[in-house]
Short mmCIF file of C-alpha atoms in Angstrom, two decimals:
data_model
loop_
_atom_site.label_atom_id
_atom_site.label_comp_id
_atom_site.label_asym_id
_atom_site.label_seq_id
_atom_site.Cartn_x
_atom_site.Cartn_y
_atom_site.Cartn_z
CA MET A 248 -5.09 -22.57 -14.61
CA ASN A 249 -6.94 -21.46 -17.73
CA ASN A 250 -9.09 -19.06 -15.70
CA PHE A 251 -6.00 -17.67 -14.02
CA MET A 252 -4.27 -17.07 -17.33
CA THR A 253 -7.43 -15.51 -18.75
CA ARG A 254 -7.65 -13.14 -15.80
CA ARG A 255 -3.99 -12.22 -16.26
CA THR A 256 -4.51 -11.59 -19.97
CA VAL A 257 -7.59 -9.43 -19.36
CA SER A 258 -5.76 -7.49 -16.67
CA ALA A 259 -2.79 -6.98 -18.94
CA LEU A 260 -5.04 -5.68 -21.72
CA ALA A 261 -6.77 -3.36 -19.30
CA VAL A 262 -3.39 -1.81 -18.53
CA ILE A 263 -1.96 -1.86 -22.04
CA ILE A 264 -4.92 -0.21 -23.80
CA PRO A 265 -5.01 2.94 -21.61
CA LEU A 266 -1.23 3.21 -21.81
CA THR A 267 -1.38 2.92 -25.57
CA LEU A 268 -4.04 5.63 -25.76
CA LEU A 269 -2.05 7.82 -23.43
CA THR A 270 1.06 7.37 -25.55
CA ALA A 271 -0.89 8.33 -28.66
CA ALA A 272 -2.38 11.37 -26.93
CA CYS A 273 1.01 12.56 -25.75
CA GLY A 274 2.41 12.11 -29.23
CA SER A 275 -0.31 14.30 -30.73
CA GLU A 276 0.64 17.14 -28.40
CA ASN A 277 4.30 17.08 -29.46
CA LYS A 278 4.69 19.83 -32.04
CA ASP A 279 8.16 18.75 -33.07
CA PRO A 280 8.51 14.96 -32.93
CA GLU A 281 11.94 15.06 -34.56
CA SER A 282 13.38 17.59 -32.11
CA ALA A 283 15.11 14.99 -29.96
CA VAL A 284 16.81 11.93 -31.41
CA PRO A 285 16.72 9.08 -28.85
CA THR A 286 19.82 6.97 -28.35
CA ASN A 287 17.82 3.80 -27.75
CA PRO A 288 16.40 2.53 -31.06
CA THR A 289 13.36 1.09 -29.28
CA THR A 290 12.25 4.63 -28.33
CA ALA A 291 12.45 6.07 -31.85
CA ARG A 292 9.44 8.30 -32.40
CA ARG A 293 8.16 8.08 -35.94
CA GLY A 294 6.81 5.26 -38.06
CA TYR A 295 4.65 5.34 -41.16
CA PRO A 296 2.08 2.53 -40.77
CA LEU A 297 0.28 3.34 -44.03
CA ASP A 298 3.41 2.91 -46.13
CA PRO A 299 3.58 -0.38 -48.07
CA ILE A 300 6.02 -3.17 -47.29
CA LYS A 301 9.04 -2.84 -49.55
CA LYS A 302 9.83 -5.61 -52.00
CA GLY A 303 13.17 -6.98 -53.12
CA MET A 304 14.80 -6.82 -49.69
CA THR A 305 17.04 -9.43 -48.07
CA ILE A 306 15.96 -10.49 -44.58
CA ALA A 307 18.56 -12.58 -42.75
CA PHE A 308 17.78 -15.01 -39.91
CA VAL A 309 20.50 -16.03 -37.45
CA PRO A 310 19.03 -18.78 -35.21
CA LYS A 311 20.62 -19.73 -31.92
CA GLN A 312 21.36 -23.11 -33.45
CA LEU A 313 21.42 -23.86 -37.18
CA GLY A 314 20.47 -27.46 -37.93
CA GLY A 315 19.63 -30.21 -35.48
CA SER A 316 16.75 -28.31 -33.83
CA LEU A 317 13.12 -28.91 -34.78
CA TYR A 318 12.24 -25.71 -32.96
CA PHE A 319 14.53 -23.35 -34.86
CA SER A 320 13.92 -25.14 -38.13
CA ALA A 321 10.20 -24.49 -37.71
CA ALA A 322 10.80 -20.84 -36.79
CA SER A 323 12.97 -20.34 -39.85
CA GLN A 324 10.37 -21.99 -42.06
CA GLY A 325 7.78 -19.53 -40.78
CA GLY A 326 10.13 -16.64 -41.42
CA ARG A 327 10.89 -17.83 -44.93
CA GLU A 328 7.18 -18.16 -45.72
CA VAL A 329 6.48 -14.54 -44.78
CA VAL A 330 9.58 -13.04 -46.38
CA GLU A 331 9.00 -14.75 -49.71
CA LYS A 332 5.27 -13.98 -49.66
CA LEU A 333 6.13 -10.30 -49.24
CA GLY A 334 8.41 -10.36 -52.26
CA SER A 335 11.83 -10.42 -50.61
CA THR A 336 14.71 -12.87 -50.22
CA PHE A 337 15.09 -15.03 -47.11
CA LYS A 338 18.64 -15.79 -45.98
CA GLU A 339 19.71 -17.96 -43.07
CA VAL A 340 23.16 -18.32 -41.53
CA GLY A 341 24.39 -19.53 -38.16
CA THR A 342 26.43 -21.92 -36.11
CA PRO A 343 25.42 -25.51 -35.25
CA ASP A 344 26.71 -24.94 -31.70
CA SER A 345 24.14 -23.12 -29.54
CA THR A 346 26.93 -21.79 -27.28
CA ASP A 347 29.19 -20.43 -30.04
CA THR A 348 28.68 -16.72 -29.43
CA ALA A 349 31.84 -15.84 -31.34
CA GLY A 350 30.34 -17.62 -34.33
CA GLN A 351 27.13 -15.62 -34.04
CA VAL A 352 29.10 -12.39 -33.87
CA ALA A 353 31.05 -13.35 -36.98
CA TYR A 354 27.87 -14.09 -38.93
CA ILE A 355 26.27 -10.80 -37.86
CA ASN A 356 29.34 -8.89 -38.99
CA GLN A 357 29.27 -10.77 -42.28
CA LEU A 358 25.63 -9.82 -42.86
CA THR A 359 26.37 -6.21 -42.01
CA ASP A 360 29.20 -6.13 -44.55
CA GLU A 361 26.85 -7.65 -47.13
CA GLY A 362 24.35 -4.88 -46.49
CA VAL A 363 21.26 -7.01 -45.83
CA ASP A 364 18.04 -5.09 -45.16
CA ALA A 365 17.30 -6.58 -41.73
CA ILE A 366 18.82 -9.05 -39.28
CA VAL A 367 16.65 -11.39 -37.19
CA VAL A 368 18.64 -13.17 -34.47
CA SER A 369 17.99 -15.51 -31.55
CA ALA A 370 20.74 -14.37 -29.22
CA GLN A 371 22.98 -16.90 -27.52
CA ASP A 372 24.12 -14.26 -25.04
CA PRO A 373 22.48 -10.97 -23.98
CA ASN A 374 25.74 -9.02 -24.03
CA ALA A 375 28.21 -10.67 -26.40
CA LEU A 376 26.32 -9.73 -29.58
CA CYS A 377 25.71 -6.11 -28.68
CA GLY A 378 28.77 -4.63 -30.35
CA ALA A 379 28.06 -6.34 -33.65
CA LEU A 380 24.34 -5.56 -33.55
CA LYS A 381 24.89 -1.89 -32.72
CA HIS A 382 27.32 -1.70 -35.63
CA ALA A 383 24.60 -3.13 -37.90
CA MET A 384 22.10 -0.55 -36.66
CA ASP A 385 24.64 2.22 -37.18
CA LYS A 386 24.75 1.08 -40.80
CA GLY A 387 20.98 1.47 -41.03
CA ILE A 388 20.13 -2.23 -40.70
CA PRO A 389 17.16 -2.90 -38.39
CA VAL A 390 17.71 -5.67 -35.84
CA VAL A 391 15.02 -7.96 -34.47
CA THR A 392 15.66 -10.53 -31.77
CA TYR A 393 13.31 -13.49 -31.34
CA ASP A 394 13.03 -16.30 -28.80
CA SER A 395 16.12 -15.09 -26.90
CA ASP A 396 16.86 -11.40 -26.42
CA THR A 397 19.82 -9.06 -26.06
CA ARG A 398 19.89 -5.87 -24.04
CA PRO A 399 17.14 -3.54 -25.33
CA GLU A 400 19.56 -0.97 -26.72
CA CYS A 401 21.15 -3.60 -28.95
CA ARG A 402 18.11 -4.18 -31.19
CA ASN A 403 15.01 -2.42 -32.47
CA ALA A 404 12.46 -4.98 -31.31
CA PHE A 405 12.23 -8.31 -29.52
CA VAL A 406 9.59 -10.83 -30.59
CA SER A 407 8.90 -12.72 -27.39
CA PRO A 408 7.26 -16.16 -27.61
CA ALA A 409 5.15 -15.54 -24.51
CA ASP A 410 4.75 -13.33 -21.49
CA PRO A 411 7.34 -14.74 -19.07
CA ASP A 412 5.17 -14.31 -15.99
CA GLN A 413 2.23 -16.21 -17.50
CA LEU A 414 4.46 -18.87 -19.04
CA THR A 415 6.45 -19.69 -15.93
CA PHE A 416 3.41 -19.66 -13.66
CA SER A 417 1.76 -22.14 -15.99
CA LEU A 418 4.79 -24.44 -15.97
CA VAL A 419 5.21 -24.36 -12.19
CA GLN A 420 1.49 -24.82 -11.55
CA SER A 421 1.26 -27.74 -13.95
CA LEU A 422 4.13 -29.53 -12.24
CA ALA A 423 2.84 -28.69 -8.76
CA GLU A 424 -0.48 -30.35 -9.56
CA GLN A 425 1.30 -33.48 -10.81
CA ILE A 426 3.31 -33.91 -7.59
CA ASP A 427 0.48 -32.91 -5.24
CA TYR A 428 2.26 -29.67 -4.28
CA LYS A 429 5.15 -31.27 -2.42
CA GLY A 430 8.61 -32.71 -3.08
CA GLU A 431 11.98 -31.93 -4.60
CA ILE A 432 12.21 -30.63 -8.16
CA ALA A 433 15.03 -29.66 -10.52
CA ILE A 434 15.32 -27.45 -13.57
CA LEU A 435 17.12 -28.73 -16.67
CA SER A 436 18.03 -25.65 -18.68
CA ALA A 437 20.02 -24.83 -21.82
CA SER A 438 23.20 -22.74 -21.52
CA LYS A 439 24.04 -20.52 -18.56
CA SER A 440 24.09 -17.45 -20.81
CA ALA A 441 20.76 -18.03 -22.61
CA THR A 442 18.70 -14.88 -22.03
CA ASN A 443 15.26 -16.45 -22.27
CA GLN A 444 16.19 -19.42 -20.07
CA ASN A 445 17.62 -17.21 -17.33
CA ASN A 446 14.58 -14.96 -17.42
CA TRP A 447 12.19 -17.91 -17.13
CA ILE A 448 14.24 -19.48 -14.33
CA LYS A 449 14.14 -16.19 -12.43
CA TYR A 450 10.35 -16.06 -12.70
CA MET A 451 9.98 -19.72 -11.74
CA LYS A 452 12.07 -19.16 -8.61
CA GLU A 453 9.97 -16.13 -7.72
CA ASN A 454 6.78 -18.18 -8.11
CA LEU A 455 8.15 -20.95 -5.92
CA ASP A 456 9.40 -18.51 -3.26
CA THR A 457 6.36 -16.27 -3.02
CA ASP A 458 3.29 -18.41 -3.68
CA PRO A 459 2.11 -20.11 -0.44
CA ARG A 460 0.78 -23.06 -2.44
CA TYR A 461 4.37 -24.05 -3.23
CA THR A 462 5.71 -23.99 0.34
CA ASP A 463 6.39 -27.74 0.32
CA ILE A 464 8.09 -27.74 -3.08
CA LYS A 465 11.88 -27.45 -2.99
CA LEU A 466 14.01 -26.53 -6.00
CA VAL A 467 17.21 -28.47 -5.38
CA THR A 468 19.28 -27.43 -8.42
CA VAL A 469 19.43 -25.91 -11.88
CA ALA A 470 21.40 -28.03 -14.38
CA TYR A 471 22.62 -26.80 -17.75
CA GLY A 472 22.63 -29.13 -20.74
CA ASP A 473 23.73 -26.45 -23.25
CA ASP A 474 20.94 -27.55 -25.61
CA ASP A 475 23.03 -30.62 -26.37
CA ALA A 476 20.96 -33.81 -26.49
CA ASP A 477 23.68 -36.15 -25.21
CA LYS A 478 24.72 -33.84 -22.38
CA SER A 479 21.09 -33.24 -21.35
CA TYR A 480 20.45 -37.01 -21.41
CA ARG A 481 23.44 -37.66 -19.14
CA LEU A 482 22.48 -34.80 -16.83
CA THR A 483 19.04 -36.30 -16.35
CA GLY A 484 20.64 -39.51 -15.13
CA SER A 485 22.96 -37.54 -12.84
CA LEU A 486 20.06 -35.60 -11.35
CA LEU A 487 18.19 -38.78 -10.51
CA LYS A 488 21.27 -40.32 -8.87
CA THR A 489 22.28 -37.18 -6.97
CA TYR A 490 18.76 -36.48 -5.72
CA PRO A 491 17.12 -39.85 -4.99
CA ASN A 492 13.98 -38.11 -3.68
CA LEU A 493 13.50 -36.06 -6.81
CA LYS A 494 9.83 -35.82 -7.76
CA ALA A 495 9.92 -33.77 -10.94
CA ILE A 496 11.97 -31.95 -13.58
CA ILE A 497 11.09 -28.77 -15.47
CA ALA A 498 12.97 -28.43 -18.76
CA PRO A 499 12.21 -25.06 -20.43
CA THR A 500 14.10 -26.06 -23.57
CA SER A 501 12.97 -28.36 -26.38
CA VAL A 502 16.28 -30.20 -26.53
CA GLY A 503 16.38 -30.66 -22.76
CA ILE A 504 12.84 -31.93 -22.32
CA ASN A 505 13.23 -34.37 -25.20
CA ALA A 506 16.47 -35.77 -23.77
CA ALA A 507 15.02 -36.01 -20.27
CA ALA A 508 11.93 -37.78 -21.59
CA GLN A 509 14.08 -40.25 -23.51
CA TYR A 510 16.05 -41.09 -20.36
CA LEU A 511 12.97 -41.42 -18.14
CA SER A 512 11.11 -43.57 -20.67
CA GLN A 513 13.89 -46.18 -20.52
CA SER A 514 14.34 -46.11 -16.75
CA PRO A 515 12.57 -47.34 -13.59
CA PHE A 516 11.62 -43.70 -12.96
CA LYS A 517 9.13 -43.66 -15.84
CA GLY A 518 5.80 -42.36 -14.53
CA LYS A 519 7.30 -41.81 -11.06
CA VAL A 520 9.41 -38.72 -11.73
CA LYS A 521 7.25 -36.13 -13.47
CA LEU A 522 8.49 -34.06 -16.36
CA THR A 523 7.18 -30.92 -18.02
CA GLY A 524 8.59 -27.91 -19.82
CA LEU A 525 8.80 -26.57 -23.35
CA GLY A 526 8.99 -28.96 -26.29
CA THR A 527 7.76 -29.65 -29.79
CA PRO A 528 4.84 -32.06 -30.39
CA ASN A 529 6.82 -34.06 -32.94
CA GLY A 530 9.72 -34.46 -30.54
CA MET A 531 7.56 -35.36 -27.52
CA ARG A 532 4.66 -37.31 -29.03
CA GLU A 533 5.97 -40.79 -28.22
CA TYR A 534 6.71 -39.84 -24.61
CA VAL A 535 3.22 -38.46 -24.07
CA LYS A 536 1.65 -41.57 -25.59
CA ASP A 537 3.78 -44.00 -23.55
CA GLY A 538 2.96 -42.25 -20.27
CA THR A 539 6.38 -40.73 -19.58
CA VAL A 540 5.00 -37.18 -19.79
CA GLU A 541 1.50 -36.00 -18.89
CA GLY A 542 1.76 -32.64 -20.57
CA PHE A 543 4.11 -29.89 -21.74
CA GLN A 544 3.85 -26.51 -23.37
CA LEU A 545 5.08 -24.46 -26.29
CA TRP A 546 3.97 -21.74 -28.63
CA ASP A 547 4.07 -22.57 -32.33
CA PRO A 548 7.65 -21.75 -33.41
CA THR A 549 6.45 -21.38 -36.99
CA GLU A 550 4.21 -18.51 -35.86
CA LEU A 551 7.09 -17.03 -33.87
CA GLY A 552 9.25 -17.00 -37.00
CA LYS A 553 6.42 -15.45 -38.99
CA LEU A 554 5.96 -12.62 -36.50
CA ALA A 555 9.72 -12.02 -36.35
CA ALA A 556 9.80 -11.76 -40.15
CA TRP A 557 6.81 -9.39 -40.24
CA THR A 558 8.50 -7.23 -37.62
CA ALA A 559 11.75 -7.12 -39.59
CA GLU A 560 9.93 -6.32 -42.84
CA SER A 561 7.93 -3.56 -41.11
CA LEU A 562 11.04 -2.01 -39.57
CA ALA A 563 12.98 -2.15 -42.82
CA SER A 564 10.02 -0.56 -44.65
CA GLY A 565 9.66 2.25 -42.10
CA LYS A 566 6.17 1.18 -41.02
CA ILE A 567 7.28 0.92 -37.38
CA THR A 568 10.35 1.98 -35.44
CA GLY A 569 10.02 -0.16 -32.32
CA ARG A 570 8.45 2.60 -30.23
CA GLU A 571 6.16 1.48 -27.42
CA GLY A 572 2.50 1.58 -28.39
CA GLN A 573 2.99 1.16 -32.12
CA GLY A 574 0.73 -1.33 -33.87
CA LEU A 575 1.85 -4.11 -36.17
CA ARG A 576 -0.64 -5.67 -38.53
CA THR A 577 0.15 -9.06 -40.03
CA MET A 578 -1.87 -11.61 -41.99
CA ASP A 579 -2.55 -13.37 -38.67
CA GLY A 580 -3.76 -10.40 -36.63
CA HIS A 581 -2.72 -7.27 -34.80
CA PHE A 582 0.20 -6.99 -32.39
CA TYR A 583 1.51 -4.10 -30.33
CA VAL A 584 4.97 -2.97 -29.38
CA GLY A 585 5.30 -2.99 -25.61
CA ARG A 586 7.86 -1.62 -23.21
CA ASN A 587 11.46 -1.79 -24.41
CA GLY A 588 10.35 -2.81 -27.89
CA VAL A 589 8.89 -6.18 -26.83
CA ILE A 590 6.21 -7.79 -29.02
CA ASN A 591 4.51 -10.81 -27.43
CA LEU A 592 3.33 -13.65 -29.65
CA GLY A 593 0.67 -14.78 -27.14
CA ASP A 594 -0.13 -17.63 -24.77
CA PRO A 595 1.56 -21.00 -25.35
CA ASN A 596 -0.27 -24.20 -26.26
CA VAL A 597 -0.60 -26.97 -23.67
CA PHE A 598 -0.03 -30.40 -25.23
CA THR A 599 -1.51 -33.57 -23.74
CA ILE A 600 -2.50 -36.98 -25.08
CA LYS A 601 -5.90 -35.47 -25.97
CA ASN A 602 -4.59 -32.96 -28.51
CA ILE A 603 -0.99 -33.72 -29.45
CA ASP A 604 -1.89 -35.43 -32.73
CA LYS A 605 -3.48 -32.22 -33.97
CA TYR A 606 -0.05 -30.60 -34.30
CA ASN A 607 2.84 -31.20 -36.66
CA PHE A 608 5.99 -29.27 -35.80
#
């Protein structure tokens, strides 16, 4: 699996670097870069990378769920660290309900009226926020999405936690190895409208349908726990009763995998029904150590929040515009804006009993 992901990464770099050089070359031949104003903010032409980051700004985070989530709390902490280190004010608002899109819209409108310098949002819905976000951009407020995206025209950049193809292959392959490449599996997701979840589910289905190694693996259902711990816990029990031959569950949500692990650890299915997905080490540590879960994955949400904050600060300072091929330099390294304004954080970590105690988030 590691070799596969390495090959994919090298291949991706081999494609990205020439494209980046080509983009730069084409830009140098354009005698009038301001002659056409693009309607999509992610295709804006001009940034000033040598300009300094402005100080005294207000950068506002709107997580998908405010409070009750180790994941989003860690991301916000990372964002706060960067914003304050760069001499600006960190602000966080949001709804405790991860499906309250009307609440997210209201908070975005509130921030726009306040005139904050940038909005960083994990979108509950790819479409519902667009009107409010476009209004913010019309007012000159850069918009960054992180973790969960909107439509590309509704923001300036999207900070993606991982390449979806690499991530979902890794999840499916890990589970396939645990069940010896055969049996019924289910997916325990968040809400039906969650952009990132739907994208990952699409890629997982494609992997299962097209890779001959997975011919004997059958996806029986996708269940939605709405990132609610109690609902996800109950759904896990329902899945096991409805599908008595179920061999494994993939939960690409930290709330879902934690709830599923809690249920399995207290049931006769412990160690018999495999579980993997995306979770935090602090939330999953006990279930790895007691044998309920062999391994799971996640990027560091603190680093995701940091990169989202750097992106927002860079947009608000005019260093980047979200155009494909632009470079973003942070204290942790260099990143590049890809197609449709997507900036990838990198490959996720794989947590097992061998390394889980090295992490604290």
